mmCIF file of C-alpha atoms and ligand atoms in Angstrom:
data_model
loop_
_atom_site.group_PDB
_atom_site.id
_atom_site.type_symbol
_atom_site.label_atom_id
_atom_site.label_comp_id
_atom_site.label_asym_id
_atom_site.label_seq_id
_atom_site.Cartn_x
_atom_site.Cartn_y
_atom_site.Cartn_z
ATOM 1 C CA UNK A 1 1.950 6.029 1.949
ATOM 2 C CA UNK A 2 5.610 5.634 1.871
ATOM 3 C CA UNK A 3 8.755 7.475 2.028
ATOM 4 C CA UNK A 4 11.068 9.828 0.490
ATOM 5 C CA UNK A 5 14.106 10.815 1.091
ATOM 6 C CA UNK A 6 14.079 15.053 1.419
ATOM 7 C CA UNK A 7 10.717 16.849 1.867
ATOM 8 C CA UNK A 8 11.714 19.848 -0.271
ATOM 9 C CA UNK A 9 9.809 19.892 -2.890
ATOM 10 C CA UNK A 10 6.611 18.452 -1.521
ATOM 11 C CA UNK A 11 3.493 19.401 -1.756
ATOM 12 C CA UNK A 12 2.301 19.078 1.976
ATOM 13 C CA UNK A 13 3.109 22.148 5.112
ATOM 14 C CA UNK A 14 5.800 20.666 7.563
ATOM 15 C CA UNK A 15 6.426 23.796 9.169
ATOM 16 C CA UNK A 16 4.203 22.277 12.630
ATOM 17 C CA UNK A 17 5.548 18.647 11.951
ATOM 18 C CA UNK A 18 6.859 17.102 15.065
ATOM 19 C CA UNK A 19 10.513 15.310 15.144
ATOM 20 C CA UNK A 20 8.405 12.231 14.162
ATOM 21 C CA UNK A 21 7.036 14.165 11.738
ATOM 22 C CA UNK A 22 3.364 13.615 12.882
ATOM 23 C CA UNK A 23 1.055 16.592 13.242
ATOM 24 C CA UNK A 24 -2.653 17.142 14.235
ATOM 25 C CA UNK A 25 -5.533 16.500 11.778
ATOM 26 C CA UNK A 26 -7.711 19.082 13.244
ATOM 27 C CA UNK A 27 -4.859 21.607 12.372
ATOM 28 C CA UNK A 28 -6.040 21.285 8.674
ATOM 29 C CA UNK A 29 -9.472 22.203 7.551
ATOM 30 C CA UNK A 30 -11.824 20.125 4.795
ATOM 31 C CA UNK A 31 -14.746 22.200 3.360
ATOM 32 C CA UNK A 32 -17.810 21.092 1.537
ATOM 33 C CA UNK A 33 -16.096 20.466 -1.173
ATOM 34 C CA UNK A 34 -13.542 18.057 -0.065
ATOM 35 C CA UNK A 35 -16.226 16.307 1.677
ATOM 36 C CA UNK A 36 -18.029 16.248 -1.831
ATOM 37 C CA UNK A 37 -14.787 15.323 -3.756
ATOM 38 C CA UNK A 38 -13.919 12.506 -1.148
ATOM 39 C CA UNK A 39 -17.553 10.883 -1.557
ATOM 40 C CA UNK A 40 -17.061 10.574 -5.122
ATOM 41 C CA UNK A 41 -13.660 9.003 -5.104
ATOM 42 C CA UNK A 42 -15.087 6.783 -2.193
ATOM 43 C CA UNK A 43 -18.774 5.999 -4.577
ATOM 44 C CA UNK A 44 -16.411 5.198 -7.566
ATOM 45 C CA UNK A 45 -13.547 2.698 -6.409
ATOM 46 C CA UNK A 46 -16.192 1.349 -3.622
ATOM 47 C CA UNK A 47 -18.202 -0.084 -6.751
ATOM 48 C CA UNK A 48 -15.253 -1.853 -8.169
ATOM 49 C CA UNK A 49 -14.398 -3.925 -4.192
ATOM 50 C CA UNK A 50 -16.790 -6.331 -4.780
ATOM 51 C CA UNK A 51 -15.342 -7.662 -8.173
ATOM 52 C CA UNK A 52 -11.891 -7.012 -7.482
ATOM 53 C CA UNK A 53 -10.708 -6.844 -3.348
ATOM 54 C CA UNK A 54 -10.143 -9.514 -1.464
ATOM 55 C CA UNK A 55 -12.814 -9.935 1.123
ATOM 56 C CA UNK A 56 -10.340 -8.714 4.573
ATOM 57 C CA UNK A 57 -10.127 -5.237 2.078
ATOM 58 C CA UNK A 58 -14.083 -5.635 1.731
ATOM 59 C CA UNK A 59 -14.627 -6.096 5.511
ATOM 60 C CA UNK A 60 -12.194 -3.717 6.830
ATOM 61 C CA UNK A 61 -13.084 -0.781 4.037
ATOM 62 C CA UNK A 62 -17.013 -1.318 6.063
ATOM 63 C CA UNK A 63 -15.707 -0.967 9.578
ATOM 64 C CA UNK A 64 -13.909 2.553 8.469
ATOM 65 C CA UNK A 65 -17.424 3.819 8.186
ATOM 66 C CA UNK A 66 -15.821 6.384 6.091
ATOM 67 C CA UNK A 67 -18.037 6.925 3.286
ATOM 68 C CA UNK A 68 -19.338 10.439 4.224
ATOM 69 C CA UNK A 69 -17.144 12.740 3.849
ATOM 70 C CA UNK A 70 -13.278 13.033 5.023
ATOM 71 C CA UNK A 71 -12.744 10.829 7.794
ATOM 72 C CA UNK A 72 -11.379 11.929 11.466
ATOM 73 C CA UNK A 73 -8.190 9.346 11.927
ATOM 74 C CA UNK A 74 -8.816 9.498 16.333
ATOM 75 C CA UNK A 75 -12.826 8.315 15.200
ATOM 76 C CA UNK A 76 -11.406 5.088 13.585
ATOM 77 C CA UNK A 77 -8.553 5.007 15.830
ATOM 78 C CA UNK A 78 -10.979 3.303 18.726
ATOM 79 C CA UNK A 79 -11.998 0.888 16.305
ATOM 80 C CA UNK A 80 -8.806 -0.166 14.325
ATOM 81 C CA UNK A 81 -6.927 -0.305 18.145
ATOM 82 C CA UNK A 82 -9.439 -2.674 18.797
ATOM 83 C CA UNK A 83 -9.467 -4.802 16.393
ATOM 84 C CA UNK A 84 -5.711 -4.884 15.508
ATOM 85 C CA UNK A 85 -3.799 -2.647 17.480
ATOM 86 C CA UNK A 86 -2.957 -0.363 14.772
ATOM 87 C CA UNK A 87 -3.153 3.670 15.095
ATOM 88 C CA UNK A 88 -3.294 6.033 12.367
ATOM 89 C CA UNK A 89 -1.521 9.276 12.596
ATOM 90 C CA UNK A 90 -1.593 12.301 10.792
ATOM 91 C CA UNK A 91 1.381 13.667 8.425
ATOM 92 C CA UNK A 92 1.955 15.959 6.130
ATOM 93 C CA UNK A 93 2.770 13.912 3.391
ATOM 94 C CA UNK A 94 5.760 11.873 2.169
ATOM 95 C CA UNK A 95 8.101 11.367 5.309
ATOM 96 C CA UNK A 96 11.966 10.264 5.457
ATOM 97 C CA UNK A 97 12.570 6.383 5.556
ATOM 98 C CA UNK A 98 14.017 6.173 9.264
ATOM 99 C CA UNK A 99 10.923 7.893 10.737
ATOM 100 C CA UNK A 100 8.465 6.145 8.694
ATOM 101 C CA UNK A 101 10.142 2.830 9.688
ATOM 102 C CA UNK A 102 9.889 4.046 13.474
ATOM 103 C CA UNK A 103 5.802 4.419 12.584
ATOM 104 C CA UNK A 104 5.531 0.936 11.608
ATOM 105 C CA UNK A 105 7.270 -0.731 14.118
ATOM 106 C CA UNK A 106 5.251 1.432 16.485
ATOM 107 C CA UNK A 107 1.815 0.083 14.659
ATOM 108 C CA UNK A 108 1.248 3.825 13.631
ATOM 109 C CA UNK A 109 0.066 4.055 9.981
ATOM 110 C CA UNK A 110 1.240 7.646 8.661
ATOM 111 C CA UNK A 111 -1.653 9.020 6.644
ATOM 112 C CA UNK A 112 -1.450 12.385 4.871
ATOM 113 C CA UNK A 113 -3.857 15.032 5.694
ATOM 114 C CA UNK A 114 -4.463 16.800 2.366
ATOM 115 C CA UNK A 115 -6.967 15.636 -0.241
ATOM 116 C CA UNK A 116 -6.501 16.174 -4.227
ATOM 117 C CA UNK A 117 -8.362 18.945 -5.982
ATOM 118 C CA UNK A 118 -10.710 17.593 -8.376
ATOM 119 C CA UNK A 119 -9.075 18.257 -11.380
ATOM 120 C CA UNK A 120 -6.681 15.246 -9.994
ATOM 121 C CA UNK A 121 -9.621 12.769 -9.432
ATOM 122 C CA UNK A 122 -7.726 10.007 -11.770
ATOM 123 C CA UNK A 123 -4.159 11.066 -11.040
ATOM 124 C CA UNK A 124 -2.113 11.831 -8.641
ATOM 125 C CA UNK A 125 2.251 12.792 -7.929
ATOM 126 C CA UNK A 126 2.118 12.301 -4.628
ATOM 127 C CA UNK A 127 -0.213 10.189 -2.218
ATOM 128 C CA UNK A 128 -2.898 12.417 -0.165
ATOM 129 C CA UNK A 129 -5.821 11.057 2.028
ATOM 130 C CA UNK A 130 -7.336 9.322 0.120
ATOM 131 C CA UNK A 131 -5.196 6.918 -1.475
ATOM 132 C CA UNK A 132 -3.306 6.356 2.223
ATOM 133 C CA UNK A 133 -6.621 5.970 3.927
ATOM 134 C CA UNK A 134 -8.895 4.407 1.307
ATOM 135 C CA UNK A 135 -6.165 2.178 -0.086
ATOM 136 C CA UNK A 136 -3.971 1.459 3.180
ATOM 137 C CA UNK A 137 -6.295 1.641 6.264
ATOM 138 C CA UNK A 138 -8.838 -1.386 5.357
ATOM 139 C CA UNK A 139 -6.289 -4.033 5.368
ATOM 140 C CA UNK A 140 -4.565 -2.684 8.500
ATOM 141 C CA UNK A 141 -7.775 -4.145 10.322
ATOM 142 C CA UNK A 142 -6.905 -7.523 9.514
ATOM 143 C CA UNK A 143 -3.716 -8.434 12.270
ATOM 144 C CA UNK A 144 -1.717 -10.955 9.688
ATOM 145 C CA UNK A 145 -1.938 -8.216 7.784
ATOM 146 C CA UNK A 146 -0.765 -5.586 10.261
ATOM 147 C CA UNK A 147 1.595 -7.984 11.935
ATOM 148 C CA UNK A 148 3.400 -7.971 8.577
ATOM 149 C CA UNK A 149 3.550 -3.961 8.392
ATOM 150 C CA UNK A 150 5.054 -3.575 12.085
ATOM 151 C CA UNK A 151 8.077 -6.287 11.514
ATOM 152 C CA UNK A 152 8.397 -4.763 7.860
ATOM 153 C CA UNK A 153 9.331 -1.579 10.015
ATOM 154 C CA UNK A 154 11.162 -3.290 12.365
ATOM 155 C CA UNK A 155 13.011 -5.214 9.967
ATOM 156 C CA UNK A 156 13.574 -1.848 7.655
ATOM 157 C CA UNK A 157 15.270 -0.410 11.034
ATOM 158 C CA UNK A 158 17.632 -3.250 11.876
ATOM 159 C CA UNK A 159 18.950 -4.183 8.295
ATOM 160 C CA UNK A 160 19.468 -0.739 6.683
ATOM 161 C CA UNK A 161 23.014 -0.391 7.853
ATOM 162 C CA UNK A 162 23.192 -3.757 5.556
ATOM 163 C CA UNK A 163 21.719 -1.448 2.087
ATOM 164 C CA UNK A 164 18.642 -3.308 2.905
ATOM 165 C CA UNK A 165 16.250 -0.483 2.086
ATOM 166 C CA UNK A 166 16.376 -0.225 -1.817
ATOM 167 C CA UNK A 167 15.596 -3.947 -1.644
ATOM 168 C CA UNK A 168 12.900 -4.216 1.031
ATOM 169 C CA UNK A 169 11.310 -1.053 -0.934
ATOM 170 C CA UNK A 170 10.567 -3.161 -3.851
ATOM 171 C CA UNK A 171 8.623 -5.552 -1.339
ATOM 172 C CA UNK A 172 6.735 -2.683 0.319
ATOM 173 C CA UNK A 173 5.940 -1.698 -3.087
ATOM 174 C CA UNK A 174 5.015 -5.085 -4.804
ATOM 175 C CA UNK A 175 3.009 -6.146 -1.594
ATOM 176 C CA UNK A 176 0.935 -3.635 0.453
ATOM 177 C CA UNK A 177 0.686 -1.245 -2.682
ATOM 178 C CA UNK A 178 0.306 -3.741 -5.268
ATOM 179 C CA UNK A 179 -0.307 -6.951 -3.819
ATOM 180 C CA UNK A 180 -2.500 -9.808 -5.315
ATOM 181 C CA UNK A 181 -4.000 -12.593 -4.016
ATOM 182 C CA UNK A 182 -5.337 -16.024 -5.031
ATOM 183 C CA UNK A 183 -8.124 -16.770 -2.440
ATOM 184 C CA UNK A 184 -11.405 -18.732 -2.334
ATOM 185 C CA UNK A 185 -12.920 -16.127 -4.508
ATOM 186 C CA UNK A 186 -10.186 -16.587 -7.350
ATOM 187 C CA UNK A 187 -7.609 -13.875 -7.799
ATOM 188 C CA UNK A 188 -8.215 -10.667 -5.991
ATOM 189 C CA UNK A 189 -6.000 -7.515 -5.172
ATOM 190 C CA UNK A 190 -5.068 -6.500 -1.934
ATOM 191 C CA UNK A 191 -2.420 -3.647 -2.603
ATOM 192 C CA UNK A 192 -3.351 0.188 -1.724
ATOM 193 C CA UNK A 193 -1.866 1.260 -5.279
ATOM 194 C CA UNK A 194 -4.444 -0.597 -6.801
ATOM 195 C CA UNK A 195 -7.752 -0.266 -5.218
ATOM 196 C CA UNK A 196 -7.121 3.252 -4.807
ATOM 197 C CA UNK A 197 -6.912 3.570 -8.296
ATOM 198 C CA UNK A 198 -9.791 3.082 -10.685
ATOM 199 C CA UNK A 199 -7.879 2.125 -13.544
ATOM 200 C CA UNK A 200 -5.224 0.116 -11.681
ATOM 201 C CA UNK A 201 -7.952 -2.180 -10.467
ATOM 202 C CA UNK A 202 -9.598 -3.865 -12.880
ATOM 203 C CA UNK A 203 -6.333 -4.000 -14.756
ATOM 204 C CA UNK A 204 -4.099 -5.819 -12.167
ATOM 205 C CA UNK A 205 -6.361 -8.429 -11.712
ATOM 206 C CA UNK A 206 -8.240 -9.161 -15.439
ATOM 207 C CA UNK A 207 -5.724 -7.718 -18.150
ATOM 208 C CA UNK A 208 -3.604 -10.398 -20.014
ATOM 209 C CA UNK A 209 -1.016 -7.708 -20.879
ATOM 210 C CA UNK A 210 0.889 -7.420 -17.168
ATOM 211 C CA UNK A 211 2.445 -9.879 -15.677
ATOM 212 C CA UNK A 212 1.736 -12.305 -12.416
ATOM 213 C CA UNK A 213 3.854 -14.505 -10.856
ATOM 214 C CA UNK A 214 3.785 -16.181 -7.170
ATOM 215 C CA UNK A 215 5.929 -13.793 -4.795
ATOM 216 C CA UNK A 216 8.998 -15.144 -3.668
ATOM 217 C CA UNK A 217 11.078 -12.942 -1.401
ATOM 218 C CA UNK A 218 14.088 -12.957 -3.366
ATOM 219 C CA UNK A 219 12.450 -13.023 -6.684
ATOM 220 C CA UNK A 220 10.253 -9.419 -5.323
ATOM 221 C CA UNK A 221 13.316 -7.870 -3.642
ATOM 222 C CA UNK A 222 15.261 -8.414 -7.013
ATOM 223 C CA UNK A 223 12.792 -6.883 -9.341
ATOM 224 C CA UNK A 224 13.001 -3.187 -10.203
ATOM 225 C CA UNK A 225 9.233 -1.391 -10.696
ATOM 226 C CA UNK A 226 7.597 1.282 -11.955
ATOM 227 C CA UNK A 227 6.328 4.597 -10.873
ATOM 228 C CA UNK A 228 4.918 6.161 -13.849
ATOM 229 C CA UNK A 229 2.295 3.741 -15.413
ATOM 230 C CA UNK A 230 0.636 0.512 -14.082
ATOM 231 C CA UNK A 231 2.651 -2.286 -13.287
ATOM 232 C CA UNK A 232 4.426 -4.880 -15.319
ATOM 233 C CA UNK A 233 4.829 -7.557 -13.009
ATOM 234 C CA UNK A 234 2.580 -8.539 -9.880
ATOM 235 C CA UNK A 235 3.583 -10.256 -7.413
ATOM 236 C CA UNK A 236 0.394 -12.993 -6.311
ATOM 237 C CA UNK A 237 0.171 -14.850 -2.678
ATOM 238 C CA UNK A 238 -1.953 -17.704 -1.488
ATOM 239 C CA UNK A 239 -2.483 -16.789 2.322
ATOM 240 C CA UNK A 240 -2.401 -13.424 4.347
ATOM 241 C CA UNK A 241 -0.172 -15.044 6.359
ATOM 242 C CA UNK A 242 2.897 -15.884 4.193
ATOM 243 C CA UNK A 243 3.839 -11.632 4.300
ATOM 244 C CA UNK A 244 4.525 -11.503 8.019
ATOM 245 C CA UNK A 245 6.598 -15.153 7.761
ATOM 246 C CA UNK A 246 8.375 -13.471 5.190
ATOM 247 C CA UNK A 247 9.785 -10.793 7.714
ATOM 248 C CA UNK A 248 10.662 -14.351 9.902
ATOM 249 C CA UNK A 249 13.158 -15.291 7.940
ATOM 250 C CA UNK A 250 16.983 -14.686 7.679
ATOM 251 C CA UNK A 251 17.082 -11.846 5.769
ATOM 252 C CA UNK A 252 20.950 -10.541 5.902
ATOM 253 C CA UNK A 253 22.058 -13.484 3.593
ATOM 254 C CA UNK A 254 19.742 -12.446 0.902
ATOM 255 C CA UNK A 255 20.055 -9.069 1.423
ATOM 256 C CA UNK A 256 24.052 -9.622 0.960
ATOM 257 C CA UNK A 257 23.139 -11.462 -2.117
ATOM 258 C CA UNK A 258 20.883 -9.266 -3.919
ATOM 259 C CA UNK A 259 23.210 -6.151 -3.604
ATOM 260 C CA UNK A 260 25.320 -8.147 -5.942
ATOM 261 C CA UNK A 261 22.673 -8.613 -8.299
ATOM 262 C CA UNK A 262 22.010 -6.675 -11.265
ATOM 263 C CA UNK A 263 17.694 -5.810 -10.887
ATOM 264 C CA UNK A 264 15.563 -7.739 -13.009
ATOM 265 C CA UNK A 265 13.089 -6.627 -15.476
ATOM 266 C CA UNK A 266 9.356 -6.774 -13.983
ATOM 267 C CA UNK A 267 8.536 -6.889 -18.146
ATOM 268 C CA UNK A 268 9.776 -10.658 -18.519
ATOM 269 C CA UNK A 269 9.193 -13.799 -16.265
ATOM 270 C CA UNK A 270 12.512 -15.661 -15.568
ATOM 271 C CA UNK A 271 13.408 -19.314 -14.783
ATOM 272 C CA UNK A 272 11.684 -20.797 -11.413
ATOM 273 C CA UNK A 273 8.739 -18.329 -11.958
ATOM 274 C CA UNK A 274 5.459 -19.966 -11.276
ATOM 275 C CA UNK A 275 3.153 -18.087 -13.994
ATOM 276 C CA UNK A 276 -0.439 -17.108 -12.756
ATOM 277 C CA UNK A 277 -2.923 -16.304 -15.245
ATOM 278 C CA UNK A 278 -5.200 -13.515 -14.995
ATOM 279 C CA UNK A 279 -8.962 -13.652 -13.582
ATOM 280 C CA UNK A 280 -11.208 -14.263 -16.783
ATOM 281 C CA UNK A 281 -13.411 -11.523 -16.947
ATOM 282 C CA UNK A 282 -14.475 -7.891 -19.110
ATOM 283 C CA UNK A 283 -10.885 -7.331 -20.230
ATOM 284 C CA UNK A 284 -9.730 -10.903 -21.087
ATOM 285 C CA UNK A 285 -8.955 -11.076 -24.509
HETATM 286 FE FE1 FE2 B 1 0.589 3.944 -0.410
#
């Protein structure tokens, strides 16, 4: 899930969104077949986790208990509040960036309510349930994790009168959607983009053709990304922790400085980059 900035044009019904732009799940119906259609996206990037997610992705995907069919947000609710203190909340698709920075800092994951048709099993324009709940919701039960989402939001909401949101997009979009990380298990991906995406997966963590390089705040602000095909650069961390320290730090001096800065290219490394190779495995050369 993130943002955009109108909601004409979009795929999703706003006409009963509230002024947060949240609306009620039960307020749009799944049949049989997007029950069937969710189990199969669920059966096919499930068999990939145990390769290529980090093991809070593996752990919190299993407490979702969502592999059945299209899951009610309130029925994990209990469970994520519990364990976290995160809510998920219902929308009809991409939101505006103020209110989806108010969502955050409230620890309220937005999650879409519509589901692909099946013609769209491999692609997708815009993110629907599964990618925001599949990809998103599993890491949201881990609180280093979460704690970095709600400051993100908080931080989005105090430093966008600064032109802080272009540059703390690129973080959003390097970290929770296409985060990696070097744990005890070697390199592993954490990001929603990826592991809700069967090609993505195996790609961002095994292919020698992107590249990887340790994230470092103003190095990921700086760098411009892709929408359209899988990423050139990722951005790698060590510990959970290091996201939410990043949103510690004093951030109006960099942001000042990066508005000056021309973006860099995620298709080259640059000096002070600290290279990491990719996991050996089926798609090493
Ligand atoms: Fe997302």
């Amino acid at each position: 899930m993130y943002s955009a900035n109108t909601s004409s044009g979009l795929r999703g019904d706003y006409t009963k969104a509230r002024a947060d732009f949240t609306v009620e799940q039960r307020d749009h119906v799944y049949g049989e077949a997007d029950h069937a259609l969710w189990r199969r996206l669920y059966a096919r990037q499930a068999q990939l986790l145990q390769d290529y997610a980090c093991r809070e992705f593996r752990e919190g995907l299993a407490r979702t208990d969502a592999a059945d069919g299209v899951p009610e947000l309130d029925a994990v609710n209990a469970r994520l509040a519990a364990a976290s203190g995160w809510r998920l909340v219902a929308v009809p698709g991409f939101i505006p960036d103020e209110p989806f920075f108010r969502l955050l800092a409230a620890r309220q994951f937005p999650v879409t309510v519509w589901l692909r048709k099946p013609e769209e099993f491999d692609y997708l324009v815009e993110p629907d349930i599964f990618h925001d709940f599949f990809g998103h919701v599993p890491m949201l039960f881990d609180r280093r994790f979460g704690d970095y989402v709600q400051r993100y939001g908080e931080q989005a909401l105090r430093l966008a009168h600064l032109g802080a949101v272009p540059l703390l997009a690129r973080l959003y979009w390097y970290t929770v959607e296409f985060g990696l990380i070097e744990s005890d298990e070697g390199l592993r991906a954490y990001g929603a983009g990826i592991l809700s995406s069967g090609g993505e997966t195996p790609h961002a963590v095994e292919s020698p053709a992107p590249l990887r390089v340790r994230l470092e705040a103003a190095r990921c602000m700086g760098t411009a990304y892709r929408i359209d095909s899988f990423q050139k650069t990722y951005f790698v961390i060590r510990r959970l922790d290091e996201l939410a320290e990043l949103m510690t730090r004093d951030l109006p001096p960099l942001i000042a400085a990066l508005r000056e800065q021309q973006a860099l290219s995620p298709e080259r490394l640059y000096a002070g980059d600290e290279p990491v190779p990719p996991r050996r495995g089926r798609l090493a050369a």
